[in-house]
């Protein structure tokens, strides 16, 4: 008989962004991660980001997938607010 055990550890970081920050992050991720990395490495070097390249690729994919729905909700809410309160600027 053989018994094996394996332990894993993972952490999650929750990020709170202002609307402006979220829109800036979305704008950055409109570039492909490959194109972004190419320009980043050419301009700023690889030493800091290269070890985290897989994370950047995953980040870009997640932002592209998740963030547009949240920003659309903000846009819809702002439009409804303006329609119902034409004299008030949000």
CSV table of C-alpha atoms in Angstrom, one decimal:
chain,number,residue,atom,x,y,z
A,1,UNK,CA,0.0,0.0,0.0
A,2,UNK,CA,1.1,3.5,-0.8
A,3,UNK,CA,-0.2,6.7,0.7
A,4,UNK,CA,0.8,10.1,-0.7
A,5,UNK,CA,-0.2,13.5,0.3
A,6,UNK,CA,0.1,16.8,-1.5
A,7,UNK,CA,-0.4,20.3,-0.3
A,8,UNK,CA,-1.2,23.4,-2.3
A,9,UNK,CA,-1.4,27.0,-1.4
A,10,UNK,CA,-3.2,29.8,-3.3
A,11,UNK,CA,-4.0,33.3,-2.6
A,12,UNK,CA,-6.5,35.7,-4.1
A,13,UNK,CA,-6.2,39.5,-4.2
A,14,UNK,CA,-9.3,41.6,-4.5
A,15,UNK,CA,-8.8,45.0,-6.3
A,16,UNK,CA,-11.1,47.9,-5.9
A,17,UNK,CA,-10.9,50.4,-8.8
A,18,UNK,CA,-12.4,53.7,-9.5
A,19,UNK,CA,-14.4,54.0,-12.8
A,20,UNK,CA,-11.5,56.0,-14.3
A,21,UNK,CA,-9.0,53.3,-13.3
A,22,UNK,CA,-11.2,50.5,-14.6
A,23,UNK,CA,-11.6,52.3,-17.9
A,24,UNK,CA,-7.8,52.8,-18.1
A,25,UNK,CA,-7.2,49.1,-17.4
A,26,UNK,CA,-9.7,48.1,-20.0
A,27,UNK,CA,-8.0,50.4,-22.5
A,28,UNK,CA,-4.6,48.8,-21.9
A,29,UNK,CA,-6.0,45.4,-22.4
A,30,UNK,CA,-7.5,46.2,-25.8
A,31,UNK,CA,-4.0,45.4,-27.1
A,32,UNK,CA,-3.2,41.8,-27.3
A,33,UNK,CA,-1.0,40.6,-24.5
A,34,UNK,CA,1.6,39.6,-27.1
A,35,UNK,CA,1.7,43.1,-28.6
A,36,UNK,CA,1.7,44.7,-25.2
A,37,UNK,CA,4.6,42.5,-24.0
A,38,UNK,CA,6.6,43.2,-27.2
A,39,UNK,CA,6.4,46.9,-26.7
A,40,UNK,CA,6.9,46.8,-23.0
A,41,UNK,CA,10.0,44.6,-23.3
A,42,UNK,CA,11.4,46.7,-26.1
A,43,UNK,CA,10.9,50.0,-24.2
A,44,UNK,CA,11.3,49.0,-20.5
A,45,UNK,CA,13.2,45.7,-20.6
A,46,UNK,CA,12.2,42.2,-19.4
A,47,UNK,CA,13.7,41.9,-15.9
A,48,UNK,CA,10.6,42.9,-13.9
A,49,UNK,CA,7.8,41.6,-16.0
A,50,UNK,CA,9.2,38.5,-17.6
A,51,UNK,CA,8.8,36.3,-14.5
A,52,UNK,CA,5.1,37.3,-14.4
A,53,UNK,CA,4.4,36.9,-18.1
A,54,UNK,CA,1.8,34.1,-17.6
A,55,UNK,CA,0.0,36.2,-15.0
A,56,UNK,CA,-0.1,39.2,-17.4
A,57,UNK,CA,-1.6,37.0,-20.2
A,58,UNK,CA,-4.2,35.7,-17.7
A,59,UNK,CA,-4.9,39.2,-16.4
A,60,UNK,CA,-5.5,40.5,-20.0
A,61,UNK,CA,-7.9,37.6,-20.7
A,62,UNK,CA,-9.8,38.1,-17.4
A,63,UNK,CA,-10.1,41.9,-17.9
A,64,UNK,CA,-11.3,41.5,-21.5
A,65,UNK,CA,-13.9,38.9,-20.4
A,66,UNK,CA,-15.1,40.4,-17.1
A,67,UNK,CA,-14.7,44.2,-17.1
A,68,UNK,CA,-16.9,45.2,-20.1
A,69,UNK,CA,-20.1,44.1,-18.4
A,70,UNK,CA,-19.3,46.1,-15.3
A,71,UNK,CA,-18.5,49.2,-17.3
A,72,UNK,CA,-21.7,48.7,-19.4
A,73,UNK,CA,-23.7,48.7,-16.2
A,74,UNK,CA,-22.1,51.9,-15.1
A,75,UNK,CA,-22.9,53.5,-18.5
A,76,UNK,CA,-26.5,52.3,-18.3
A,77,UNK,CA,-27.0,53.6,-14.8
A,78,UNK,CA,-25.5,56.9,-15.7
A,79,UNK,CA,-27.8,57.2,-18.8
A,80,UNK,CA,-30.9,56.3,-16.6
A,81,UNK,CA,-29.9,58.8,-14.0
A,82,UNK,CA,-29.4,61.6,-16.6
A,83,UNK,CA,-32.7,60.8,-18.2
A,84,UNK,CA,-34.5,61.0,-14.9
A,85,UNK,CA,-32.6,64.0,-13.6
A,86,UNK,CA,-31.8,66.2,-16.6
A,87,UNK,CA,-30.7,69.1,-14.5
A,88,UNK,CA,-28.2,67.2,-12.3
A,89,UNK,CA,-24.8,66.2,-13.4
A,90,UNK,CA,-23.6,62.9,-11.9
